[in-house]
Each structure stands twice: as C-alpha cells, then as structure tokens.
Tab-separated table of C-alpha atoms in Angstrom:
chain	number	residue	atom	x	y	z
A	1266	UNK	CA	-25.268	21.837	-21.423
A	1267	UNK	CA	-27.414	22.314	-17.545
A	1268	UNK	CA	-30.807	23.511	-18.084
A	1269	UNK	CA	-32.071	25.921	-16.111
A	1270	UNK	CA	-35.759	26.184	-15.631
A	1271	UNK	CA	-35.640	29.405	-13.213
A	1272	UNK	CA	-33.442	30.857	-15.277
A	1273	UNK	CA	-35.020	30.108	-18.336
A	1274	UNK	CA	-38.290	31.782	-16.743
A	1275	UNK	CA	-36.670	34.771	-16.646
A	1276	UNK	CA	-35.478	35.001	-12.915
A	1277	UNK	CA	-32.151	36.234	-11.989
A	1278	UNK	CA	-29.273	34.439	-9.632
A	1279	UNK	CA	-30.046	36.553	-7.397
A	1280	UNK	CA	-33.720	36.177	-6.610
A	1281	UNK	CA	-32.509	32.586	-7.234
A	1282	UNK	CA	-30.538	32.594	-4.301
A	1283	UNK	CA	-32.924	34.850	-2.302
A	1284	UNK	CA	-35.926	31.892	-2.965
A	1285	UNK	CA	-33.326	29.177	-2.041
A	1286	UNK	CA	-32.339	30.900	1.798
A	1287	UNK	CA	-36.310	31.200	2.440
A	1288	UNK	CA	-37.043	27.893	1.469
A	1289	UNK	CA	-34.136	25.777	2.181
A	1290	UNK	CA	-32.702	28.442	4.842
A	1291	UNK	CA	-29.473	30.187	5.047
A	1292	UNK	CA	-27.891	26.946	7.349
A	1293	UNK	CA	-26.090	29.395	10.279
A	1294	UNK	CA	-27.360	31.405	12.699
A	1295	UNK	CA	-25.201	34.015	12.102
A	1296	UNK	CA	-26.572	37.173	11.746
A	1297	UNK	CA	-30.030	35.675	13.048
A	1298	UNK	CA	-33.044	38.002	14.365
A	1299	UNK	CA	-33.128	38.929	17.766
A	1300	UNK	CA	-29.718	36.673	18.241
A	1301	UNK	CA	-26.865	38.794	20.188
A	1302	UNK	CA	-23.777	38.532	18.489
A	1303	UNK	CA	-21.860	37.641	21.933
A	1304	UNK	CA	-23.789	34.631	21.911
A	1305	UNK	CA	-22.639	32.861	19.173
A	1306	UNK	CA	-19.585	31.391	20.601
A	1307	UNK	CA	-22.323	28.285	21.968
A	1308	UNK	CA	-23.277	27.782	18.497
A	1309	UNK	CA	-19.990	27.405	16.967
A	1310	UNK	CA	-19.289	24.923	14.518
A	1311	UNK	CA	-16.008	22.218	13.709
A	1312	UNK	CA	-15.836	23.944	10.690
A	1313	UNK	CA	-18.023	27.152	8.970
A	1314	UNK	CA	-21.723	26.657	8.684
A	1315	UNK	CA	-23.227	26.887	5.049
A	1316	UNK	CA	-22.568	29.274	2.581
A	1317	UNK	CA	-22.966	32.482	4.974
A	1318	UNK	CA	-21.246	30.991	7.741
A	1319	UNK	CA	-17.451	32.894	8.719
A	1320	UNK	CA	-17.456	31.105	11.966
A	1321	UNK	CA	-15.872	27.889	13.619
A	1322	UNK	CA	-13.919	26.368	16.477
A	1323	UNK	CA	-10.078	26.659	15.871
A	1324	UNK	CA	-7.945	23.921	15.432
A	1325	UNK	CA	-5.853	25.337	18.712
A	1326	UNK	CA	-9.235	25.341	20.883
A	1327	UNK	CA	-9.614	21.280	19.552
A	1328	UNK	CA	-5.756	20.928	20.786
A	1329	UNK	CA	-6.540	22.518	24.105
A	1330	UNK	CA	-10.185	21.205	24.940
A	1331	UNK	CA	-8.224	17.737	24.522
A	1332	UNK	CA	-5.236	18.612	26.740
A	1333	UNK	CA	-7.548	19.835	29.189
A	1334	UNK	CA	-8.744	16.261	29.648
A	1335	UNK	CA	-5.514	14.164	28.866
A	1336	UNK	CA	-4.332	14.399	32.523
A	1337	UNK	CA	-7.213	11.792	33.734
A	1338	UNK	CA	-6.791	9.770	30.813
A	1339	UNK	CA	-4.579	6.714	30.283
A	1340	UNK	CA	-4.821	6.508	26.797
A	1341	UNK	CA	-4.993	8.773	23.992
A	1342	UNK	CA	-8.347	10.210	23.091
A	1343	UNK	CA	-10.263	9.744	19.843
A	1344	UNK	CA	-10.831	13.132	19.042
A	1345	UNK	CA	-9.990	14.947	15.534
A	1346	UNK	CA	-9.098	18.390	14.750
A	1347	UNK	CA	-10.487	19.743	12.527
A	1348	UNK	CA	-8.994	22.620	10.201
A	1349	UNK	CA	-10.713	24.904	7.341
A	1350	UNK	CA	-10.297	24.264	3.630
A	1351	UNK	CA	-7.513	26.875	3.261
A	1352	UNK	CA	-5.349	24.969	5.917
A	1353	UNK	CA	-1.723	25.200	4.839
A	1354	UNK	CA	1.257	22.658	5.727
A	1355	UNK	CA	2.369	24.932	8.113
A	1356	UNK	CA	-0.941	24.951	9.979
A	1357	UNK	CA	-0.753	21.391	10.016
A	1358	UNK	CA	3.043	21.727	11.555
A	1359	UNK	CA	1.910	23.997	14.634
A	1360	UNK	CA	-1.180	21.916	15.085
A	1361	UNK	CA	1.323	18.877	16.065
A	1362	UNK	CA	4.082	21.001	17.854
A	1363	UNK	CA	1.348	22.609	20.021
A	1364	UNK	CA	-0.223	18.871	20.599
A	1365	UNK	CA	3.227	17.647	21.087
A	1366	UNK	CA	3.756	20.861	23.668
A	1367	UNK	CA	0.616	20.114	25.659
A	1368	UNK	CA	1.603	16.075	26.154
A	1369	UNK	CA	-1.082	14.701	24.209
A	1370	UNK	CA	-0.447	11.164	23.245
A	1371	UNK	CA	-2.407	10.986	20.235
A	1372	UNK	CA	-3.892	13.909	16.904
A	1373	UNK	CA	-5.773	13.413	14.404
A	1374	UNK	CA	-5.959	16.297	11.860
A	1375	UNK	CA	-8.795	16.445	8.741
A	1376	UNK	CA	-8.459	19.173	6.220
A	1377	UNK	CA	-12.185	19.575	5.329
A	1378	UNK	CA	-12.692	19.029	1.769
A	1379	UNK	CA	-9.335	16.940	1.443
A	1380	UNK	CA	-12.152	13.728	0.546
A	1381	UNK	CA	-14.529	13.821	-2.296
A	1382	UNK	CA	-16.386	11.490	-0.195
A	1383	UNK	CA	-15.919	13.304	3.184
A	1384	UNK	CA	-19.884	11.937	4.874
A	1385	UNK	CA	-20.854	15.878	6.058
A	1386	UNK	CA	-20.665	18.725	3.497
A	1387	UNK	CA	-22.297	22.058	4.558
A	1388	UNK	CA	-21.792	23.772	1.207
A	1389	UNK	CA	-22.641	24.185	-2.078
A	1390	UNK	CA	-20.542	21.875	-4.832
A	1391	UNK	CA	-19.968	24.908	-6.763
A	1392	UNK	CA	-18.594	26.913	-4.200
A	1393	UNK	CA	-16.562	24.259	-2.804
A	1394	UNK	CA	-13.106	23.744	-4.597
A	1395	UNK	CA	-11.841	21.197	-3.591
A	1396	UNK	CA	-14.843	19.000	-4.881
A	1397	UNK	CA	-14.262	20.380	-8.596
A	1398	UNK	CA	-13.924	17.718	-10.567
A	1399	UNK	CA	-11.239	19.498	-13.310
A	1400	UNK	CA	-8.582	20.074	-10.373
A	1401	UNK	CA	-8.860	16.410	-8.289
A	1402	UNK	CA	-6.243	13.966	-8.804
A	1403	UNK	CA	-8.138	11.220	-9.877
A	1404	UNK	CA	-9.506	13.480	-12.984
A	1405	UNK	CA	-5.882	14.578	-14.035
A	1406	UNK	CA	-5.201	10.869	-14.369
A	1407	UNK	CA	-7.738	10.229	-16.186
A	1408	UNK	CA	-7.408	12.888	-18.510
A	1409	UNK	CA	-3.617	12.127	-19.062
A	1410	UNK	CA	-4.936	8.881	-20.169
A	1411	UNK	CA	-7.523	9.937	-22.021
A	1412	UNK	CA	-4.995	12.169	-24.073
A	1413	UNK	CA	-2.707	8.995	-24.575
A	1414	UNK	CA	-5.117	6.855	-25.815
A	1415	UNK	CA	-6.758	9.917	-28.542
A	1416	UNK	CA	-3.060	10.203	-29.771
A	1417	UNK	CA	-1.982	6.712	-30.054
A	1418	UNK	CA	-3.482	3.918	-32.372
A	1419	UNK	CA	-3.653	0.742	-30.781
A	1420	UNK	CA	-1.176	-1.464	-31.575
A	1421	UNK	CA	-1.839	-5.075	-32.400
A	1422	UNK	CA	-0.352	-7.649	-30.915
A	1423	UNK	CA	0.763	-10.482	-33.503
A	1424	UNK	CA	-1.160	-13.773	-33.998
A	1425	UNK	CA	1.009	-15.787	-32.326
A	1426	UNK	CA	2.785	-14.568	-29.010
A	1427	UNK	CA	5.447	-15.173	-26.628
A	1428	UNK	CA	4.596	-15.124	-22.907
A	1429	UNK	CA	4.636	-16.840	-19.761
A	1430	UNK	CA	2.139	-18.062	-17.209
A	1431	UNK	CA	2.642	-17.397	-13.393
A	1432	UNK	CA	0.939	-19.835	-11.161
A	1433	UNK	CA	0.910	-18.780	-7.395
A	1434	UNK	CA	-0.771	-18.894	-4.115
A	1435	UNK	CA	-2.130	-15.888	-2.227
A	1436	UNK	CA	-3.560	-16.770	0.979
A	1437	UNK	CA	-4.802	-20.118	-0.170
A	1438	UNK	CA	-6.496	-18.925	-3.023
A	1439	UNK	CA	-4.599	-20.258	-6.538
A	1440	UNK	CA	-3.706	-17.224	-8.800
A	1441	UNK	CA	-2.727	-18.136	-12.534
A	1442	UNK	CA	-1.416	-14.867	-14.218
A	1443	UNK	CA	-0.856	-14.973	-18.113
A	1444	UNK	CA	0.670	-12.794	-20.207
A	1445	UNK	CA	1.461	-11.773	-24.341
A	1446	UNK	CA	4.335	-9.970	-25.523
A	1447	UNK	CA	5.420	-7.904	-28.662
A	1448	UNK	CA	8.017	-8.756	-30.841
A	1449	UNK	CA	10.370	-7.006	-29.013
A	1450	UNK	CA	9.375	-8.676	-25.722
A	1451	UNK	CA	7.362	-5.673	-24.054
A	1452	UNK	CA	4.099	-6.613	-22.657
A	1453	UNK	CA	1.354	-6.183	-24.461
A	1454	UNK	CA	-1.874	-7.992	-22.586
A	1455	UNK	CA	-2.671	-10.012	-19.152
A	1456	UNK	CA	-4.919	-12.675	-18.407
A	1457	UNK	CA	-6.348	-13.593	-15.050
A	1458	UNK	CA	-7.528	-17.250	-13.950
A	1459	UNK	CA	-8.631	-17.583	-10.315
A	1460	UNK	CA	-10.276	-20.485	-8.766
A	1461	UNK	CA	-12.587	-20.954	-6.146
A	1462	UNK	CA	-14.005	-17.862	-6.536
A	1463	UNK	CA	-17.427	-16.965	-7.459
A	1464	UNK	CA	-18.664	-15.762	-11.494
A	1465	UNK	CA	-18.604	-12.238	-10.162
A	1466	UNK	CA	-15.225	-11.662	-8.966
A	1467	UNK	CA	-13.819	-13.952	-11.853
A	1468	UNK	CA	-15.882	-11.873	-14.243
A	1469	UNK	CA	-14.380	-8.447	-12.428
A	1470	UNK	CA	-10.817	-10.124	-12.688
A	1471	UNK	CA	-11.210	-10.548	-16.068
A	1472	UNK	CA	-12.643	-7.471	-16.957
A	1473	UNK	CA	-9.910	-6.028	-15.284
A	1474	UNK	CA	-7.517	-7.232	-17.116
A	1475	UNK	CA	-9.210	-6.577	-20.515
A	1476	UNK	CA	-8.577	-3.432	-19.234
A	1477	UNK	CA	-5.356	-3.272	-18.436
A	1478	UNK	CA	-4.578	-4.900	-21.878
A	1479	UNK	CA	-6.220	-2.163	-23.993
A	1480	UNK	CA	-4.368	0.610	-22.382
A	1481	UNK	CA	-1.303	-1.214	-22.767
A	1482	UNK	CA	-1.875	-1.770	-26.307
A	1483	UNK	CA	-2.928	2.013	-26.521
A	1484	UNK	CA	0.603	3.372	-25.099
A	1485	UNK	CA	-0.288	3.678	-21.352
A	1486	UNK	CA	3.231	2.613	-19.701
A	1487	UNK	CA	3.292	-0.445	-17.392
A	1488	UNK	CA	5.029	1.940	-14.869
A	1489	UNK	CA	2.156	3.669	-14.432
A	1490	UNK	CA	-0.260	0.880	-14.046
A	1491	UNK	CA	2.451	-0.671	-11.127
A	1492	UNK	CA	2.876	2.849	-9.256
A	1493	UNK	CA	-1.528	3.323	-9.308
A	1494	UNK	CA	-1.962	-0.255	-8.313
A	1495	UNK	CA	0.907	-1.658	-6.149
A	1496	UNK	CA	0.059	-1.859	-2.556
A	1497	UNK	CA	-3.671	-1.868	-2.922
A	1498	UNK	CA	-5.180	-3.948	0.307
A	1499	UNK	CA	-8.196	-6.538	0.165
A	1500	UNK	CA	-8.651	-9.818	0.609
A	1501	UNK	CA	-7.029	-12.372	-0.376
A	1502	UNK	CA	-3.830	-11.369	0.886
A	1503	UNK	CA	-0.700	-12.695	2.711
A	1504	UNK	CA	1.171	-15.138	2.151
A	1505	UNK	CA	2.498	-15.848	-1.664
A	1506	UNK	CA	3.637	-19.386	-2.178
A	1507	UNK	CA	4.999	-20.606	-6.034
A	1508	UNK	CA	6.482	-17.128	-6.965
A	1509	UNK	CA	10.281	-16.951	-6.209
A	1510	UNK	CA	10.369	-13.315	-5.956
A	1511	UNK	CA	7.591	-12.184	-3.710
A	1512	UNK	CA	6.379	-13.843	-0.323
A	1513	UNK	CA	3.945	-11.461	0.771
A	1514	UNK	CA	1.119	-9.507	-0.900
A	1515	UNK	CA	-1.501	-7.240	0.113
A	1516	UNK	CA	-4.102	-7.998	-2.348
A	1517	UNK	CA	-4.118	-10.472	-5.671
A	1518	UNK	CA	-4.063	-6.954	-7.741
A	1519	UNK	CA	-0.653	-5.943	-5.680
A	1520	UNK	CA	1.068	-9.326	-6.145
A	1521	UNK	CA	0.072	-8.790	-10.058
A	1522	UNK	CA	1.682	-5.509	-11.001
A	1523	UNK	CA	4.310	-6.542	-8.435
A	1524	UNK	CA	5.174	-9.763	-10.508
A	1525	UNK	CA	4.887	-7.583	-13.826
A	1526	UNK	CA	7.260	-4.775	-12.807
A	1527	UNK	CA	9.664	-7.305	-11.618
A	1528	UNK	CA	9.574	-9.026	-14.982
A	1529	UNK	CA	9.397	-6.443	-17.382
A	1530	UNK	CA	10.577	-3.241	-15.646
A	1531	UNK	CA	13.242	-5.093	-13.283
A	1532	UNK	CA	11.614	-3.393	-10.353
A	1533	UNK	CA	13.620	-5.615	-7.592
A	1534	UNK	CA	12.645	-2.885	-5.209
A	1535	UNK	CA	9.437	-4.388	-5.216
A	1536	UNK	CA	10.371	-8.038	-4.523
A	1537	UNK	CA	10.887	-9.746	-1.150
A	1538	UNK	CA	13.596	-12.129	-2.617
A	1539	UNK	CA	15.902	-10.154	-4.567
A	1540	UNK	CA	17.930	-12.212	-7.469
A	1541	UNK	CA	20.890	-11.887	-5.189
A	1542	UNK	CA	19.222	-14.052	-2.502
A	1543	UNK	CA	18.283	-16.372	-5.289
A	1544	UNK	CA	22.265	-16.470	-6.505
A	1545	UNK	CA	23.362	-16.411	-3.050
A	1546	UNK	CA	20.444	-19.749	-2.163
A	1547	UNK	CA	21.684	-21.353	-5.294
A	1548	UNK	CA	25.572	-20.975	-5.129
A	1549	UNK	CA	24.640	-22.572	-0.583
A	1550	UNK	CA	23.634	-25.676	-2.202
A	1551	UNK	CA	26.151	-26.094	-4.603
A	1552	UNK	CA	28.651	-25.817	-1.887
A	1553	UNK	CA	26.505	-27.852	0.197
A	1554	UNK	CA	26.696	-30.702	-2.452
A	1555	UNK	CA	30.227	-30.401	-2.796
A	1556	UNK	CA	31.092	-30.696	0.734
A	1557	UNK	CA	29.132	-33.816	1.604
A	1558	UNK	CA	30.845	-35.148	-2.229
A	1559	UNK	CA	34.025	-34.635	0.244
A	1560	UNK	CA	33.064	-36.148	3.058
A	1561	UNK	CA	31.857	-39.251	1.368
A	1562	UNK	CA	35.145	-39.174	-0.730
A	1563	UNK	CA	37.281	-38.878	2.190
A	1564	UNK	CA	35.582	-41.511	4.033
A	1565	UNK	CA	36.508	-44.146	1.293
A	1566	UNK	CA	39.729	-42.927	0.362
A	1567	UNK	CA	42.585	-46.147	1.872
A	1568	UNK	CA	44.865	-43.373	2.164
A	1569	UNK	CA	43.504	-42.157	5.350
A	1570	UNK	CA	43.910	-44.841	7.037
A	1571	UNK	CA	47.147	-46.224	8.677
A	1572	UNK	CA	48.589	-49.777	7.852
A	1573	UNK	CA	47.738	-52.164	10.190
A	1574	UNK	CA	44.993	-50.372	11.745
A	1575	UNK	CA	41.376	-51.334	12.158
A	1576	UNK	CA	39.597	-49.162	8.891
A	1577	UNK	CA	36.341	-47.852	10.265
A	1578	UNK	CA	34.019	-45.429	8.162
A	1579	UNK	CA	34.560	-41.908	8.760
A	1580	UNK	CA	31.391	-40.306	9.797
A	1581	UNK	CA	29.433	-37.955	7.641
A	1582	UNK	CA	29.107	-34.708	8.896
A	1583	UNK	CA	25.328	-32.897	9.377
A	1584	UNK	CA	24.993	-30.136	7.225
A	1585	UNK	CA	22.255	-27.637	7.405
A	1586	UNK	CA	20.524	-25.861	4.752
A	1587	UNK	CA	22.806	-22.710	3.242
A	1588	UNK	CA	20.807	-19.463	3.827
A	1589	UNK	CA	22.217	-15.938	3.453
A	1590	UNK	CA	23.819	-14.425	6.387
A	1591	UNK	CA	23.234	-10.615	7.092
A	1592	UNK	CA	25.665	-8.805	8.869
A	1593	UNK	CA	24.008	-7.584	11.824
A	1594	UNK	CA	24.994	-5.869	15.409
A	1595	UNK	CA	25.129	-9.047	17.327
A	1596	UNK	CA	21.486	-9.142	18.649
A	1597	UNK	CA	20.187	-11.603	15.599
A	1598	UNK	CA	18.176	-8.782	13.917
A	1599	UNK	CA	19.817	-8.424	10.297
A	1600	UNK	CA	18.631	-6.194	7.522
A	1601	UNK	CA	17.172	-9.136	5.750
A	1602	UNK	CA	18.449	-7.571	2.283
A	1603	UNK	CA	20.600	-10.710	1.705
A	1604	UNK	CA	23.776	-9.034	0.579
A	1605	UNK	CA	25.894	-10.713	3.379
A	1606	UNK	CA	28.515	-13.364	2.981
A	1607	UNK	CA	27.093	-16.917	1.729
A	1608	UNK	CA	28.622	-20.382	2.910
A	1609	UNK	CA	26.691	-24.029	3.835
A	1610	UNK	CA	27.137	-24.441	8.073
A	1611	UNK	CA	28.279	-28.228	8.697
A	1612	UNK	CA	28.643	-28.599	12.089
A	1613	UNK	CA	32.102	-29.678	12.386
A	1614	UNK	CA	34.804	-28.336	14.878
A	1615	UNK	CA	36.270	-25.664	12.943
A	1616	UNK	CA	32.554	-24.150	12.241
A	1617	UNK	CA	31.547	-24.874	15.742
A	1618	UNK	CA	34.961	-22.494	16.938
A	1619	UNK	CA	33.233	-19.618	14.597
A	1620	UNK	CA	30.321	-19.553	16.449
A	1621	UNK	CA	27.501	-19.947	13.122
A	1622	UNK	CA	24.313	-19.451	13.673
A	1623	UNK	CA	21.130	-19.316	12.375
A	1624	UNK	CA	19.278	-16.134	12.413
A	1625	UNK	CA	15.448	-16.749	13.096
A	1626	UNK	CA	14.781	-13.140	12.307
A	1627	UNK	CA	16.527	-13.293	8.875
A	1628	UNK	CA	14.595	-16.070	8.013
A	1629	UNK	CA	11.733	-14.231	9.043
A	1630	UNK	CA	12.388	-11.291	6.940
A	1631	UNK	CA	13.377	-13.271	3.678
A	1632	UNK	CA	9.944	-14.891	4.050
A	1633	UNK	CA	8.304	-11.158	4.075
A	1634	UNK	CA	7.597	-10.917	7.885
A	1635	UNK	CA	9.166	-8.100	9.570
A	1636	UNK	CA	11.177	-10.364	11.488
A	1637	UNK	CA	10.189	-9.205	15.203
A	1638	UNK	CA	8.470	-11.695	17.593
A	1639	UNK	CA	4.373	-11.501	18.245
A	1640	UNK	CA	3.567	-10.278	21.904
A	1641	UNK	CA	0.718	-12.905	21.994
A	1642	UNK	CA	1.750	-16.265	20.751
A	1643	UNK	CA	5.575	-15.350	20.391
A	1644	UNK	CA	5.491	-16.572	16.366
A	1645	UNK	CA	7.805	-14.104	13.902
A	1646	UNK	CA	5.057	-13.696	11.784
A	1647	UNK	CA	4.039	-9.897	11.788
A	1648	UNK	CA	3.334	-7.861	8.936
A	1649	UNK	CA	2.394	-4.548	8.482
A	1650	UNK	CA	-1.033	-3.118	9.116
A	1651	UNK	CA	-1.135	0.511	8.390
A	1652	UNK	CA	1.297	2.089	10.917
A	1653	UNK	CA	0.868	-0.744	13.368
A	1654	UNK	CA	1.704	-4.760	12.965
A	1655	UNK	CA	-0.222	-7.590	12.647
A	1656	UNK	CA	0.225	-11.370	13.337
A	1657	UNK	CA	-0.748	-13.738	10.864
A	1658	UNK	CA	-0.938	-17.262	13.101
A	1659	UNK	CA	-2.755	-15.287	15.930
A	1660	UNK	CA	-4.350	-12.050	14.642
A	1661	UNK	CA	-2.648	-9.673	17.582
A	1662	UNK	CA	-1.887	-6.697	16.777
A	1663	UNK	CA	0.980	-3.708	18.297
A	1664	UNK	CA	-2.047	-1.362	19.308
A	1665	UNK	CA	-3.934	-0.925	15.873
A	1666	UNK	CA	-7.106	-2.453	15.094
C-alpha cells in the first residue's frame, strides 16, 4: 500500500496539487499573467503541455508545414507527425490521404503514449492511460500466465526421456538445441549449448531456457512461446547451415522456436524448406541415380551395337543436380514454394529441345534470400531488413539503413 506523508499530515489533494504548480510549476503557459491569449499560437506545442495544457499543433498543420517545403526537396523529409493520445484509426487514415494529396514522399505518424518508453512525457503517470500498467499488453500476458501457472501443478517429466539434439549454424556461431519429451511425445524442456560465446550470454541462454522449460511443464502452450518469440532480431543472425528446414534466421532465439514449432506443432509455415522440397530433392536424386544406372547399362549392353562394326563406348551423359522447378511467368522469378514439377536435367538432345533451365532466383529463394539481384555487387543474396532489403556479401541496402 503507497504511503503518503502529505496526506498523512493532514493536507488535502487539493492543496497537494496547489503546492506542486508553485513549486514544480503548472508546465504551459496557458492562461499565464499578463500573456494575451492571441499569442499563444508561437508557443504551441507537438502535443499538449502538462497537465493544464488543451493546446497543440495539429497533425494537418505537421502535413502542410512539410508540403510547404517538399517542392525544393529531392528526397523525403524526416519529419513526424505527431497526433494526441485519443487519435483514432481514422485519424491516422486522413493523416496519410491528406499526405498522399499534398505529394509528400514520405510520413511518419506517432500516437503519443502508444510507447511505455516514449523518451518525452509531459504528464503525470496517473493521468496518463496509456502508461497504466493493468491495461498494456505486455501485463495481460503476463497475467494470463500468471493465471496458468496458479491453476496448473507442474508436471514432471519422467527420469528418463526421449528427445533429440539439433546442432546448427547461425551466422558462424554453432547452436546445439536439446530437448525432453513426455510420454506422449509433447515437449516438455529445452536446453541451450552455444560456443564461442562469453559466460554471460551462455549463462542468459541458459537461463532462458530454464525458463521456457518451467512454463512448459506448468501448462503454458508451445504456441504461445513460438508466436511471442519468432522473428525476434539480434545478432547472430543469417544464415542457418545443418538444419534442413530453415536457412535463414533473424536471431538464435527465432531459429529456436522456429525449429520447435516445426517439430512439435508442424508449423511448415515457418520453414524455408518445406518437407515437399525435401520429397521433391530426394525423389531428383533417385531419378538422377537411375538415369546414369541407364546410361552405364546401355553403354555395355552388345545389343546396341551392330555385327561387324567397330564397338566403341557410348558416352555418359552430364547430369546436373535435380532441384525443384517453380512454375513461373517466363522471366526466371518463381514463387520459390517448391510445389512445381520435379525431374533430374541431363543434357541430352531431347532435354536440350525443352529448353531446361536453371532458375538462379529459385535457388535463391530455397536458400532463404528473396531471390532478387543486389544493386551493388549484383549477388542474390538480399534479405529483409524491416521494410527495405539488405545484402549479406556486401551490406547494400534498397534505401533503408
């Protein structure tokens, strides 16, 4: 319970608040001493000044103070808008269609209060509600999960347990990722092993996945572990080597709960490789093998050879590795969702007649790379970096720091 020592002196919220605007000062200037009211318009605020304050600079004024200068500009101009608490979608909607109206080439919209962590607050916590604790996101969560773990006992996992261990490769840095089942095969805890890595991220890591272990074992569902944790960004990230399903990861926590949803929840949405590219790689080889079995057959086989002729080896034919081929509009840039048609290409004749060819782009997109070229250095290695693209073997980006 707060203690209040004012209060407990006998003084009332009112003188209270009357002691706090003499010492600390009301923060506006609105309804100053010996200020004209026609004046304020050159004090005005991006959004309302302390707890008196009713006045601020509209979001259209923001719009058309930019507009005013976006005919001698080039580029677009770093420049937010700023909108009250209260703002509503709609606000947000004409905000853009009047930006979009004017020709500006770039908006940036805040909804003040819409961070607990926004850097300048003007007002009081208790009169600000977006900063209440009980109605944030983040506390709802954690109350839900509060509530599961008070209602269910945790449940032990037996002395000896089935599991598998995942080694992989995230940017060069070796992952190994361990886990325990139940009886019935659900998860039930995770280990982490990294190396090269100092004691205190290990020490996080495994922390973490203690965890992640006890809420599992208290009832919290792996789905919502993989939707609160899947596509979380830090370093390491890129590329994943040794994992099957996934080829690209935004941080080690991301390829994680990415691997465990694939395993255990058959989330395939959230692989790169999907088990039909797998089938499809698999079934390319086999054929592969069984065509060059042919050739070298055929080669030794008397019967193709007439009597009295000079018997010279056939030659093997060249094959090339069998990837999946993804129908596409003729320009080379497929879907790279690996549902097309699956066959080995041997360059022979008849192939040759068919016009095969190898898609650079799908290759690029099985691999997790969005399968366009870099401006820079030319390499199909882009990935996504917020709304913009990055290139891994040069570090260009499409506009977007």
């Amino acid at each position: 319970m707060d203690f209040n020592l004012l209060a407990h002196l006998g003084f009332s919220e009112e003188e209270i608040q009357v002691a706090n605007d003499s010492i600390c000062g009301r923060m506006t200037i609105e309804n100053a001493p010996h200020l004209k009211e026609r004046h304020y318009p050159v004090f005005d605020c991006a959004n309302q000044c302390g707890k008196y304050g009713k006045r601020f600079i509209r979001p259209e004024a923001h719009i058309r103070m930019m507009a005013a200068a976006q005919p001698f500009l080039s580029g677009a101009i770093s420049k937010t808008i700023n909108m009250p608490n209260d703002a509503s979608i709609a606000d947000v909607e004409r905000a853009h269609v009047l930006s979009w109206k004017l020709m500006l080439k770039g908006t940036a919209i805040y909804r003040d209060g819409s961070k607990l962590s926004q850097p300048l607050n003007s007002v009081a916590v208790d009169s600000f509600k977006q900063l209440k604790m009980e109605e944030a996101p983040v506390m709802q969560a954690v109350k839900q999960i509060v509530k599961v773990v008070r209602e269910h006992k945790r449940k032990a996992l037996p002395h000896r347990r089935k599991g598998y261990t995942q080694k992989a490769s995230i940017g060069g840095h070796k992952v190994y990722l361990r886990t325990g089942e139940y009886e019935d095969g659900t998860l039930g805890e995770i280990f982490i092993d990294m190396h090269k890595e100092g004691a205190a991220y290990r020490s996080l890591m495994n922390c973490f996945a203690i965890a992640i272990s006890l809420g599992l074992q208290h009832g919290v569902p792996l789905e919502e572990f993989s939707d609160a944790f899947v596509f979380t960004r830090f370093e390491p990230n890129g590329i994943v080597t040794g994992n099957k399903a996934i080829t690209m990861s935004t941080s080690t926590i991301d390829y994680i709960f990415r691997e465990l949803a694939i395993t255990y929840l058959d989330r395939t949405d959230l692989a790169q490789v999907t088990p039909d590219d797998l089938r499809a790689d698999s079934i390319g080889k086999k054929n592969q093998q069984s065509s060059d079995d042919d050739i070298e057959s055929d080669s030794s086989d008397p019967s193709s050879f007439s009597p009295g002729t000079t018997t010279q080896a056939k030659p093997k034919a060249v094959a090339t590795p069998a990837i999946s081929r993804v129908p596409s509009n003729g320009n080379g840039n497929g879907n790279g969702n690996g549902n097309g048609a699956v066959a080995p290409q041997v360059l022979n004749d008849s192939m040759e007649a068919r016009g095969v060819a190898t898609s650079t782009a799908v290759i690029a997109k099985l691999k997790g790379y969005e399968g366009d070229a870099c401006q820079e250095c030319g390499s199909l290695t882009l990935v996504r970096n917020g709304t913009c693209l990055k290139c891994m073997t040069c570090g260009a980006t499409s506009g977007c720091s």
